[in-house]
Amino acid sequence: MKVLKFGGASVQDAEAVRNLALIIKSFHQHNLVIVVSAMNKMTNNLESLLHSKMMQDEELRSKLENIAGFHRNITRQLFPEDHIVFEKVDNLLQDLTTLSLQEPHYSYDKEYDRLVPYGELLSTTIIHAYLEMQDIKNTFLDARQVIKTDSNYRSAHVDLIQSEYLINSLFSSGEVEKSILTTQGFIGSDAQGQSTTLGREGSDFTAAIFASALNAEEVITWKDVPGLFNADPRLFDHAKKIEHISFRETIELAYYGAKILHPNTIKPLYNKGIPLKIKSFI
Ligand code: ASP
């Protein structure tokens, strides 16, 4: 079992989704859990949409149209006109629209966790269907069924024991095909079944939770850089790639602000000795 995590840049457009399918094909001899983020900068766009909802400002509709347009467009580029995925995407967009146009009921953070997960739900709906169309059989899982958290909306704490138990039960019940599971990073649910989120960049953490629960061989996180560098290679010409690094040193790097991984990611992997690789989707 391997866990592959795809961040927003690795699913930023139709071409990137096609590339993701090629990557998955190259792993065909393995059982996989595929953890996917919202496409491109969708989480930022949804945050901005939420802002307009909370302020009840007039940009709300145009922001909503942009988000809907982006997902409809990418779906059109990937699928034939009569594909069932259009209906699924439209249903999600309809729910998002209803939610956005409702007057705010709850705290900012709770409203955030009701709205922002749509980025992940839309991306995984599209990717699940696209993989199926490419004859890559995979099971769609709503991660909120198994990633259980407290109600600290917007940076919810994961109940690792319960979440790992639920993931294992799901696999041992035979409810999911062992081969490939497609699910969302970043989102979970609390004891009342309300959506929660794990904090920005939380998908790495989701991948680590699945890996730990299933005693995965490794986690591979696909980025637009070919590994871990001692500085941001997009900013510094002389940044050096670090071939290997211990869990402990990674925690130190994260502590000093390196934006490589969600800080909670390392612990579940460290506890089980599961290696994490960073690879370039390019
Ligand atoms: N989509 C979320 C974000 O942009 C989670 C993630 O990508 O890890 O922060």
PDB file of C-alpha atoms and ligand atoms in Angstrom:
ATOM      1  CA  MET A   1       0.000   0.000   0.000  1.00  0.00           C
ATOM      2  CA  LYS A   2       1.269   3.445  -0.946  1.00  0.00           C
ATOM      3  CA  VAL A   3      -0.349   6.793  -0.237  1.00  0.00           C
ATOM      4  CA  LEU A   4      -0.021   9.389  -2.989  1.00  0.00           C
ATOM      5  CA  LYS A   5      -0.884  12.979  -2.196  1.00  0.00           C
ATOM      6  CA  PHE A   6      -1.629  15.501  -4.931  1.00  0.00           C
ATOM      7  CA  GLY A   7      -1.648  19.191  -3.975  1.00  0.00           C
ATOM      8  CA  GLY A   8      -3.508  22.000  -5.754  1.00  0.00           C
ATOM      9  CA  ALA A   9      -0.770  22.725  -8.303  1.00  0.00           C
ATOM     10  CA  SER A  10      -0.651  19.078  -9.366  1.00  0.00           C
ATOM     11  CA  VAL A  11      -4.357  19.243 -10.310  1.00  0.00           C
ATOM     12  CA  GLN A  12      -4.438  22.818 -11.527  1.00  0.00           C
ATOM     13  CA  ASP A  13      -5.959  22.222 -14.964  1.00  0.00           C
ATOM     14  CA  ALA A  14      -7.133  19.507 -17.357  1.00  0.00           C
ATOM     15  CA  GLU A  15      -3.576  18.771 -18.469  1.00  0.00           C
ATOM     16  CA  ALA A  16      -2.509  18.241 -14.873  1.00  0.00           C
ATOM     17  CA  VAL A  17      -5.396  15.820 -14.277  1.00  0.00           C
ATOM     18  CA  ARG A  18      -4.337  13.832 -17.356  1.00  0.00           C
ATOM     19  CA  ASN A  19      -0.808  13.794 -15.970  1.00  0.00           C
ATOM     20  CA  LEU A  20      -2.107  12.564 -12.602  1.00  0.00           C
ATOM     21  CA  ALA A  21      -3.780   9.634 -14.374  1.00  0.00           C
ATOM     22  CA  LEU A  22      -0.459   8.752 -16.052  1.00  0.00           C
ATOM     23  CA  ILE A  23       1.279   8.828 -12.683  1.00  0.00           C
ATOM     24  CA  ILE A  24      -1.379   6.543 -11.194  1.00  0.00           C
ATOM     25  CA  LYS A  25      -1.016   4.149 -14.149  1.00  0.00           C
ATOM     26  CA  SER A  26       2.702   3.907 -13.473  1.00  0.00           C
ATOM     27  CA  PHE A  27       1.852   2.546  -9.998  1.00  0.00           C
ATOM     28  CA  HIS A  28      -0.591  -0.056 -11.294  1.00  0.00           C
ATOM     29  CA  GLN A  29       1.019  -2.945  -9.412  1.00  0.00           C
ATOM     30  CA  HIS A  30       0.381  -1.277  -6.027  1.00  0.00           C
ATOM     31  CA  ASN A  31      -2.633  -0.712  -3.821  1.00  0.00           C
ATOM     32  CA  LEU A  32      -3.040   3.029  -3.499  1.00  0.00           C
ATOM     33  CA  VAL A  33      -4.760   5.676  -1.468  1.00  0.00           C
ATOM     34  CA  ILE A  34      -4.898   8.894  -3.500  1.00  0.00           C
ATOM     35  CA  VAL A  35      -5.346  12.013  -1.387  1.00  0.00           C
ATOM     36  CA  VAL A  36      -6.253  15.100  -3.405  1.00  0.00           C
ATOM     37  CA  SER A  37      -6.454  18.822  -2.606  1.00  0.00           C
ATOM     38  CA  ALA A  38      -8.707  21.434  -4.165  1.00  0.00           C
ATOM     39  CA  MET A  39      -7.699  22.350  -7.709  1.00  0.00           C
ATOM     40  CA  ASN A  40      -5.239  25.150  -8.280  1.00  0.00           C
ATOM     41  CA  LYS A  41      -5.907  28.091  -5.950  1.00  0.00           C
ATOM     42  CA  MET A  42      -9.509  27.061  -5.304  1.00  0.00           C
ATOM     43  CA  THR A  43      -9.144  27.141  -1.520  1.00  0.00           C
ATOM     44  CA  ASN A  44      -8.099  30.803  -1.750  1.00  0.00           C
ATOM     45  CA  ASN A  45     -11.052  31.491  -4.037  1.00  0.00           C
ATOM     46  CA  LEU A  46     -13.447  29.771  -1.652  1.00  0.00           C
ATOM     47  CA  GLU A  47     -12.005  31.746   1.252  1.00  0.00           C
ATOM     48  CA  SER A  48     -12.663  34.900  -0.717  1.00  0.00           C
ATOM     49  CA  LEU A  49     -16.203  33.709  -1.493  1.00  0.00           C
ATOM     50  CA  LEU A  50     -16.768  33.116   2.207  1.00  0.00           C
ATOM     51  CA  HIS A  51     -15.560  36.626   2.930  1.00  0.00           C
ATOM     52  CA  SER A  52     -18.180  38.006   0.528  1.00  0.00           C
ATOM     53  CA  LYS A  53     -20.859  35.852   2.125  1.00  0.00           C
ATOM     54  CA  MET A  54     -19.970  37.050   5.610  1.00  0.00           C
ATOM     55  CA  MET A  55     -19.886  40.676   4.446  1.00  0.00           C
ATOM     56  CA  GLN A  56     -22.931  40.111   2.208  1.00  0.00           C
ATOM     57  CA  ASP A  57     -21.123  42.073  -0.491  1.00  0.00           C
ATOM     58  CA  GLU A  58     -22.006  42.363  -4.150  1.00  0.00           C
ATOM     59  CA  GLU A  59     -19.000  40.392  -5.399  1.00  0.00           C
ATOM     60  CA  LEU A  60     -20.491  37.183  -4.051  1.00  0.00           C
ATOM     61  CA  ARG A  61     -22.261  36.196  -7.281  1.00  0.00           C
ATOM     62  CA  SER A  62     -19.304  36.862  -9.548  1.00  0.00           C
ATOM     63  CA  LYS A  63     -16.988  34.900  -7.255  1.00  0.00           C
ATOM     64  CA  LEU A  64     -19.447  32.031  -7.265  1.00  0.00           C
ATOM     65  CA  GLU A  65     -19.656  32.147 -11.057  1.00  0.00           C
ATOM     66  CA  ASN A  66     -15.866  32.070 -11.331  1.00  0.00           C
ATOM     67  CA  ILE A  67     -15.612  28.995  -9.147  1.00  0.00           C
ATOM     68  CA  ALA A  68     -18.449  27.243 -10.982  1.00  0.00           C
ATOM     69  CA  GLY A  69     -17.020  28.273 -14.373  1.00  0.00           C
ATOM     70  CA  PHE A  70     -13.588  26.892 -13.503  1.00  0.00           C
ATOM     71  CA  HIS A  71     -14.935  23.468 -12.551  1.00  0.00           C
ATOM     72  CA  ARG A  72     -17.392  23.249 -15.460  1.00  0.00           C
ATOM     73  CA  ASN A  73     -14.647  24.206 -17.848  1.00  0.00           C
ATOM     74  CA  ILE A  74     -12.161  21.632 -16.650  1.00  0.00           C
ATOM     75  CA  THR A  75     -14.926  18.988 -16.687  1.00  0.00           C
ATOM     76  CA  ARG A  76     -15.769  19.874 -20.310  1.00  0.00           C
ATOM     77  CA  GLN A  77     -12.116  19.556 -21.250  1.00  0.00           C
ATOM     78  CA  LEU A  78     -11.831  16.082 -19.747  1.00  0.00           C
ATOM     79  CA  PHE A  79     -15.121  14.315 -20.454  1.00  0.00           C
ATOM     80  CA  PRO A  80     -17.561  13.684 -23.312  1.00  0.00           C
ATOM     81  CA  GLU A  81     -20.719  15.817 -23.112  1.00  0.00           C
ATOM     82  CA  ASP A  82     -23.068  13.123 -21.850  1.00  0.00           C
ATOM     83  CA  HIS A  83     -20.855  11.892 -18.999  1.00  0.00           C
ATOM     84  CA  ILE A  84     -22.510  11.367 -15.603  1.00  0.00           C
ATOM     85  CA  VAL A  85     -19.819  13.490 -13.903  1.00  0.00           C
ATOM     86  CA  PHE A  86     -21.478  16.715 -15.148  1.00  0.00           C
ATOM     87  CA  GLU A  87     -24.503  15.986 -13.005  1.00  0.00           C
ATOM     88  CA  LYS A  88     -22.349  15.286  -9.948  1.00  0.00           C
ATOM     89  CA  VAL A  89     -20.336  18.466 -10.418  1.00  0.00           C
ATOM     90  CA  ASP A  90     -23.542  20.466 -10.933  1.00  0.00           C
ATOM     91  CA  ASN A  91     -25.056  19.033  -7.753  1.00  0.00           C
ATOM     92  CA  LEU A  92     -22.010  20.068  -5.745  1.00  0.00           C
ATOM     93  CA  LEU A  93     -22.030  23.524  -7.340  1.00  0.00           C
ATOM     94  CA  GLN A  94     -25.730  23.828  -6.597  1.00  0.00           C
ATOM     95  CA  ASP A  95     -25.130  22.993  -2.919  1.00  0.00           C
ATOM     96  CA  LEU A  96     -22.259  25.461  -2.815  1.00  0.00           C
ATOM     97  CA  THR A  97     -24.482  28.142  -4.344  1.00  0.00           C
ATOM     98  CA  THR A  98     -27.284  27.532  -1.848  1.00  0.00           C
ATOM     99  CA  LEU A  99     -24.856  27.651   1.038  1.00  0.00           C
ATOM    100  CA  SER A 100     -23.153  30.809  -0.225  1.00  0.00           C
ATOM    101  CA  LEU A 101     -26.402  32.689  -0.724  1.00  0.00           C
ATOM    102  CA  GLN A 102     -27.768  31.820   2.717  1.00  0.00           C
ATOM    103  CA  GLU A 103     -27.321  34.487   5.318  1.00  0.00           C
ATOM    104  CA  PRO A 104     -24.535  33.542   7.706  1.00  0.00           C
ATOM    105  CA  HIS A 105     -25.844  31.590  10.693  1.00  0.00           C
ATOM    106  CA  TYR A 106     -22.712  30.527  12.458  1.00  0.00           C
ATOM    107  CA  SER A 107     -19.302  31.768  13.509  1.00  0.00           C
ATOM    108  CA  TYR A 108     -16.839  32.647  10.750  1.00  0.00           C
ATOM    109  CA  ASP A 109     -14.840  29.471  11.373  1.00  0.00           C
ATOM    110  CA  LYS A 110     -17.860  27.172  11.272  1.00  0.00           C
ATOM    111  CA  GLU A 111     -19.128  28.811   8.078  1.00  0.00           C
ATOM    112  CA  TYR A 112     -15.599  28.316   6.681  1.00  0.00           C
ATOM    113  CA  ASP A 113     -15.740  24.594   7.347  1.00  0.00           C
ATOM    114  CA  ARG A 114     -19.146  24.301   5.697  1.00  0.00           C
ATOM    115  CA  LEU A 115     -18.071  26.097   2.540  1.00  0.00           C
ATOM    116  CA  VAL A 116     -14.367  25.641   1.847  1.00  0.00           C
ATOM    117  CA  PRO A 117     -14.423  21.774   1.664  1.00  0.00           C
ATOM    118  CA  TYR A 118     -16.272  22.096  -1.665  1.00  0.00           C
ATOM    119  CA  GLY A 119     -12.890  22.651  -3.317  1.00  0.00           C
ATOM    120  CA  GLU A 120     -11.764  19.169  -2.300  1.00  0.00           C
ATOM    121  CA  LEU A 121     -15.177  17.588  -2.961  1.00  0.00           C
ATOM    122  CA  LEU A 122     -15.232  18.977  -6.504  1.00  0.00           C
ATOM    123  CA  SER A 123     -11.645  18.007  -7.321  1.00  0.00           C
ATOM    124  CA  THR A 124     -12.023  14.424  -6.096  1.00  0.00           C
ATOM    125  CA  THR A 125     -15.365  13.987  -7.875  1.00  0.00           C
ATOM    126  CA  ILE A 126     -13.728  14.999 -11.152  1.00  0.00           C
ATOM    127  CA  ILE A 127     -10.582  12.952 -10.568  1.00  0.00           C
ATOM    128  CA  HIS A 128     -12.421   9.821  -9.454  1.00  0.00           C
ATOM    129  CA  ALA A 129     -14.537   9.934 -12.623  1.00  0.00           C
ATOM    130  CA  TYR A 130     -11.586  10.711 -14.861  1.00  0.00           C
ATOM    131  CA  LEU A 131      -9.591   7.756 -13.521  1.00  0.00           C
ATOM    132  CA  GLU A 132     -12.604   5.476 -14.066  1.00  0.00           C
ATOM    133  CA  MET A 133     -12.855   6.726 -17.627  1.00  0.00           C
ATOM    134  CA  GLN A 134      -9.184   5.797 -18.084  1.00  0.00           C
ATOM    135  CA  ASP A 135      -9.991   2.263 -16.856  1.00  0.00           C
ATOM    136  CA  ILE A 136      -8.353   2.906 -13.510  1.00  0.00           C
ATOM    137  CA  LYS A 137     -10.925   1.380 -11.174  1.00  0.00           C
ATOM    138  CA  ASN A 138     -11.080   3.358  -7.934  1.00  0.00           C
ATOM    139  CA  THR A 139     -13.389   3.837  -4.982  1.00  0.00           C
ATOM    140  CA  PHE A 140     -14.513   7.340  -4.025  1.00  0.00           C
ATOM    141  CA  LEU A 141     -14.438   7.999  -0.291  1.00  0.00           C
ATOM    142  CA  ASP A 142     -15.776  11.100   1.438  1.00  0.00           C
ATOM    143  CA  ALA A 143     -12.926  11.594   3.927  1.00  0.00           C
ATOM    144  CA  ARG A 144     -15.388  13.077   6.438  1.00  0.00           C
ATOM    145  CA  GLN A 145     -16.614   9.539   7.090  1.00  0.00           C
ATOM    146  CA  VAL A 146     -13.288   8.513   8.574  1.00  0.00           C
ATOM    147  CA  ILE A 147     -11.280  11.614   9.544  1.00  0.00           C
ATOM    148  CA  LYS A 148     -12.863  12.453  12.895  1.00  0.00           C
ATOM    149  CA  THR A 149     -11.991  15.678  14.652  1.00  0.00           C
ATOM    150  CA  ASP A 150     -13.055  17.947  17.471  1.00  0.00           C
ATOM    151  CA  SER A 151     -15.183  21.008  16.712  1.00  0.00           C
ATOM    152  CA  ASN A 152     -12.297  23.460  16.643  1.00  0.00           C
ATOM    153  CA  TYR A 153     -13.457  24.705  13.250  1.00  0.00           C
ATOM    154  CA  ARG A 154     -10.848  25.728  10.719  1.00  0.00           C
ATOM    155  CA  SER A 155      -7.975  24.009  12.524  1.00  0.00           C
ATOM    156  CA  ALA A 156      -9.652  20.975  13.955  1.00  0.00           C
ATOM    157  CA  HIS A 157      -7.646  18.457  15.966  1.00  0.00           C
ATOM    158  CA  VAL A 158      -7.823  14.984  14.559  1.00  0.00           C
ATOM    159  CA  ASP A 159      -8.753  12.099  16.814  1.00  0.00           C
ATOM    160  CA  LEU A 160      -6.044   9.830  15.439  1.00  0.00           C
ATOM    161  CA  ILE A 161      -7.159   6.721  17.268  1.00  0.00           C
ATOM    162  CA  GLN A 162     -10.759   6.944  16.110  1.00  0.00           C
ATOM    163  CA  SER A 163      -9.817   7.974  12.578  1.00  0.00           C
ATOM    164  CA  GLU A 164      -7.344   5.144  12.159  1.00  0.00           C
ATOM    165  CA  TYR A 165      -9.897   2.708  13.553  1.00  0.00           C
ATOM    166  CA  LEU A 166     -12.523   3.900  11.051  1.00  0.00           C
ATOM    167  CA  ILE A 167     -10.090   3.700   8.146  1.00  0.00           C
ATOM    168  CA  ASN A 168      -9.149   0.167   9.107  1.00  0.00           C
ATOM    169  CA  SER A 169     -12.760  -0.884   9.582  1.00  0.00           C
ATOM    170  CA  LEU A 170     -13.611   0.450   6.163  1.00  0.00           C
ATOM    171  CA  PHE A 171     -10.829  -1.557   4.558  1.00  0.00           C
ATOM    172  CA  SER A 172     -11.476  -4.736   6.495  1.00  0.00           C
ATOM    173  CA  SER A 173     -15.252  -4.595   5.875  1.00  0.00           C
ATOM    174  CA  GLY A 174     -14.545  -5.006   2.166  1.00  0.00           C
ATOM    175  CA  GLU A 175     -16.663  -1.885   1.573  1.00  0.00           C
ATOM    176  CA  VAL A 176     -13.837  -0.350  -0.378  1.00  0.00           C
ATOM    177  CA  GLU A 177     -11.938  -2.091  -3.112  1.00  0.00           C
ATOM    178  CA  LYS A 178      -8.451  -2.761  -1.826  1.00  0.00           C
ATOM    179  CA  SER A 179      -6.789  -1.511  -4.981  1.00  0.00           C
ATOM    180  CA  ILE A 180      -7.307   2.255  -5.327  1.00  0.00           C
ATOM    181  CA  LEU A 181      -9.131   4.661  -3.062  1.00  0.00           C
ATOM    182  CA  THR A 182      -9.609   8.321  -4.019  1.00  0.00           C
ATOM    183  CA  THR A 183     -10.317  10.753  -1.212  1.00  0.00           C
ATOM    184  CA  GLN A 184      -9.963  14.373  -0.108  1.00  0.00           C
ATOM    185  CA  GLY A 185      -7.192  15.869   1.943  1.00  0.00           C
ATOM    186  CA  PHE A 186      -7.791  18.641   4.477  1.00  0.00           C
ATOM    187  CA  ILE A 187     -11.358  17.795   5.520  1.00  0.00           C
ATOM    188  CA  GLY A 188     -12.945  15.834   8.337  1.00  0.00           C
ATOM    189  CA  SER A 189     -16.026  15.893  10.515  1.00  0.00           C
ATOM    190  CA  ASP A 190     -16.783  16.344  14.188  1.00  0.00           C
ATOM    191  CA  ALA A 191     -18.907  14.231  16.526  1.00  0.00           C
ATOM    192  CA  GLN A 192     -22.093  15.941  15.264  1.00  0.00           C
ATOM    193  CA  GLY A 193     -21.169  15.125  11.674  1.00  0.00           C
ATOM    194  CA  GLN A 194     -20.412  18.778  10.826  1.00  0.00           C
ATOM    195  CA  SER A 195     -17.616  19.354   8.311  1.00  0.00           C
ATOM    196  CA  THR A 196     -14.294  20.493   9.712  1.00  0.00           C
ATOM    197  CA  THR A 197     -10.948  21.434   8.173  1.00  0.00           C
ATOM    198  CA  LEU A 198      -7.444  20.694   9.400  1.00  0.00           C
ATOM    199  CA  GLY A 199      -5.755  24.001   8.595  1.00  0.00           C
ATOM    200  CA  ARG A 200      -4.258  25.197   5.316  1.00  0.00           C
ATOM    201  CA  GLU A 201      -2.079  22.619   3.572  1.00  0.00           C
ATOM    202  CA  GLY A 202      -3.771  19.982   5.710  1.00  0.00           C
ATOM    203  CA  SER A 203      -3.821  17.385   2.934  1.00  0.00           C
ATOM    204  CA  ASP A 204      -0.309  16.225   3.789  1.00  0.00           C
ATOM    205  CA  PHE A 205      -1.580  15.420   7.252  1.00  0.00           C
ATOM    206  CA  THR A 206      -4.543  13.482   5.822  1.00  0.00           C
ATOM    207  CA  ALA A 207      -2.108  11.439   3.734  1.00  0.00           C
ATOM    208  CA  ALA A 208      -0.049  10.680   6.852  1.00  0.00           C
ATOM    209  CA  ILE A 209      -3.155   9.544   8.771  1.00  0.00           C
ATOM    210  CA  PHE A 210      -4.155   7.097   6.022  1.00  0.00           C
ATOM    211  CA  ALA A 211      -0.565   5.872   5.775  1.00  0.00           C
ATOM    212  CA  SER A 212      -0.308   5.277   9.489  1.00  0.00           C
ATOM    213  CA  ALA A 213      -3.697   3.528   9.685  1.00  0.00           C
ATOM    214  CA  LEU A 214      -2.888   1.207   6.814  1.00  0.00           C
ATOM    215  CA  ASN A 215       0.814   0.710   7.628  1.00  0.00           C
ATOM    216  CA  ALA A 216       1.670   2.022   4.193  1.00  0.00           C
ATOM    217  CA  GLU A 217       5.043   1.327   2.626  1.00  0.00           C
ATOM    218  CA  GLU A 218       5.504   5.019   1.888  1.00  0.00           C
ATOM    219  CA  VAL A 219       3.828   8.349   1.245  1.00  0.00           C
ATOM    220  CA  ILE A 220       4.642  10.214  -1.939  1.00  0.00           C
ATOM    221  CA  THR A 221       3.682  13.850  -2.110  1.00  0.00           C
ATOM    222  CA  TRP A 222       3.661  15.305  -5.630  1.00  0.00           C
ATOM    223  CA  LYS A 223       4.838  18.882  -5.894  1.00  0.00           C
ATOM    224  CA  ASP A 224       6.105  21.314  -8.497  1.00  0.00           C
ATOM    225  CA  VAL A 225       9.640  20.918  -7.131  1.00  0.00           C
ATOM    226  CA  PRO A 226      11.590  17.657  -7.440  1.00  0.00           C
ATOM    227  CA  GLY A 227      12.266  17.153  -3.738  1.00  0.00           C
ATOM    228  CA  LEU A 228      13.131  18.929  -0.552  1.00  0.00           C
ATOM    229  CA  PHE A 229      15.496  21.900  -0.864  1.00  0.00           C
ATOM    230  CA  ASN A 230      17.463  23.889   1.709  1.00  0.00           C
ATOM    231  CA  ALA A 231      15.766  27.051   0.338  1.00  0.00           C
ATOM    232  CA  ASP A 232      12.912  27.757  -2.061  1.00  0.00           C
ATOM    233  CA  PRO A 233      14.343  26.777  -5.482  1.00  0.00           C
ATOM    234  CA  ARG A 234      11.927  29.174  -7.206  1.00  0.00           C
ATOM    235  CA  LEU A 235      13.560  32.060  -5.349  1.00  0.00           C
ATOM    236  CA  PHE A 236      17.168  30.957  -4.919  1.00  0.00           C
ATOM    237  CA  ASP A 237      19.321  29.737  -7.834  1.00  0.00           C
ATOM    238  CA  HIS A 238      21.726  27.943  -5.542  1.00  0.00           C
ATOM    239  CA  ALA A 239      19.177  26.081  -3.490  1.00  0.00           C
ATOM    240  CA  LYS A 240      20.415  22.536  -2.884  1.00  0.00           C
ATOM    241  CA  LYS A 241      18.294  19.428  -2.982  1.00  0.00           C
ATOM    242  CA  ILE A 242      18.420  17.356   0.181  1.00  0.00           C
ATOM    243  CA  GLU A 243      18.436  13.675  -0.782  1.00  0.00           C
ATOM    244  CA  HIS A 244      17.594  12.291   2.657  1.00  0.00           C
ATOM    245  CA  ILE A 245      16.553  13.882   5.887  1.00  0.00           C
ATOM    246  CA  SER A 246      15.566  12.421   9.236  1.00  0.00           C
ATOM    247  CA  PHE A 247      12.116  12.920  10.707  1.00  0.00           C
ATOM    248  CA  ARG A 248      13.681  14.933  13.518  1.00  0.00           C
ATOM    249  CA  GLU A 249      15.473  17.371  11.196  1.00  0.00           C
ATOM    250  CA  THR A 250      12.293  17.807   9.158  1.00  0.00           C
ATOM    251  CA  ILE A 251      10.406  18.777  12.287  1.00  0.00           C
ATOM    252  CA  GLU A 252      13.142  21.326  13.038  1.00  0.00           C
ATOM    253  CA  LEU A 253      12.929  22.743   9.511  1.00  0.00           C
ATOM    254  CA  ALA A 254       9.164  23.046   9.776  1.00  0.00           C
ATOM    255  CA  TYR A 255       9.575  24.658  13.178  1.00  0.00           C
ATOM    256  CA  TYR A 256      11.831  27.317  11.644  1.00  0.00           C
ATOM    257  CA  GLY A 257       9.209  28.078   9.042  1.00  0.00           C
ATOM    258  CA  ALA A 258      10.095  25.932   6.032  1.00  0.00           C
ATOM    259  CA  LYS A 259       6.901  25.573   4.051  1.00  0.00           C
ATOM    260  CA  ILE A 260       7.333  21.981   3.036  1.00  0.00           C
ATOM    261  CA  LEU A 261       4.750  20.076   4.940  1.00  0.00           C
ATOM    262  CA  HIS A 262       1.837  20.603   7.258  1.00  0.00           C
ATOM    263  CA  PRO A 263       3.567  20.424  10.671  1.00  0.00           C
ATOM    264  CA  ASN A 264       1.389  17.566  11.958  1.00  0.00           C
ATOM    265  CA  THR A 265       2.338  15.342   9.046  1.00  0.00           C
ATOM    266  CA  ILE A 266       5.565  13.977  10.439  1.00  0.00           C
ATOM    267  CA  LYS A 267       4.417  12.487  13.722  1.00  0.00           C
ATOM    268  CA  PRO A 268       2.160   9.670  12.466  1.00  0.00           C
ATOM    269  CA  LEU A 269       4.842   8.762   9.923  1.00  0.00           C
ATOM    270  CA  TYR A 270       7.635   8.941  12.474  1.00  0.00           C
ATOM    271  CA  ASN A 271       5.712   6.713  14.896  1.00  0.00           C
ATOM    272  CA  LYS A 272       5.363   4.012  12.271  1.00  0.00           C
ATOM    273  CA  GLY A 273       8.688   4.615  10.485  1.00  0.00           C
ATOM    274  CA  ILE A 274       6.928   5.293   7.174  1.00  0.00           C
ATOM    275  CA  PRO A 275       9.146   7.177   4.719  1.00  0.00           C
ATOM    276  CA  LEU A 276       7.845  10.213   2.883  1.00  0.00           C
ATOM    277  CA  LYS A 277       9.076  11.078  -0.603  1.00  0.00           C
ATOM    278  CA  ILE A 278       8.652  14.366  -2.409  1.00  0.00           C
ATOM    279  CA  LYS A 279       8.463  14.004  -6.174  1.00  0.00           C
ATOM    280  CA  SER A 280       7.816  16.396  -9.007  1.00  0.00           C
ATOM    281  CA  PHE A 281       4.592  15.883 -10.940  1.00  0.00           C
ATOM    282  CA  ILE A 282       6.293  17.634 -13.837  1.00  0.00           C
TER     283      ILE A 282
HETATM  284  N1  ASP B   1      -6.723  22.858  -0.248  1.00  0.00           N
HETATM  285  C1  ASP B   1      -6.151  23.145   1.034  1.00  0.00           C
HETATM  286  C2  ASP B   1      -5.204  24.318   0.941  1.00  0.00           C
HETATM  287  O1  ASP B   1      -5.035  24.884  -0.134  1.00  0.00           O
HETATM  288  C3  ASP B   1      -5.479  21.969   1.647  1.00  0.00           C
HETATM  289  C4  ASP B   1      -4.236  21.484   0.957  1.00  0.00           C
HETATM  290  O2  ASP B   1      -4.002  21.807  -0.198  1.00  0.00           O
HETATM  291  O3  ASP B   1      -3.459  20.785   1.580  1.00  0.00           O
HETATM  292  O4  ASP B   1      -4.645  24.686   1.942  1.00  0.00           O
END
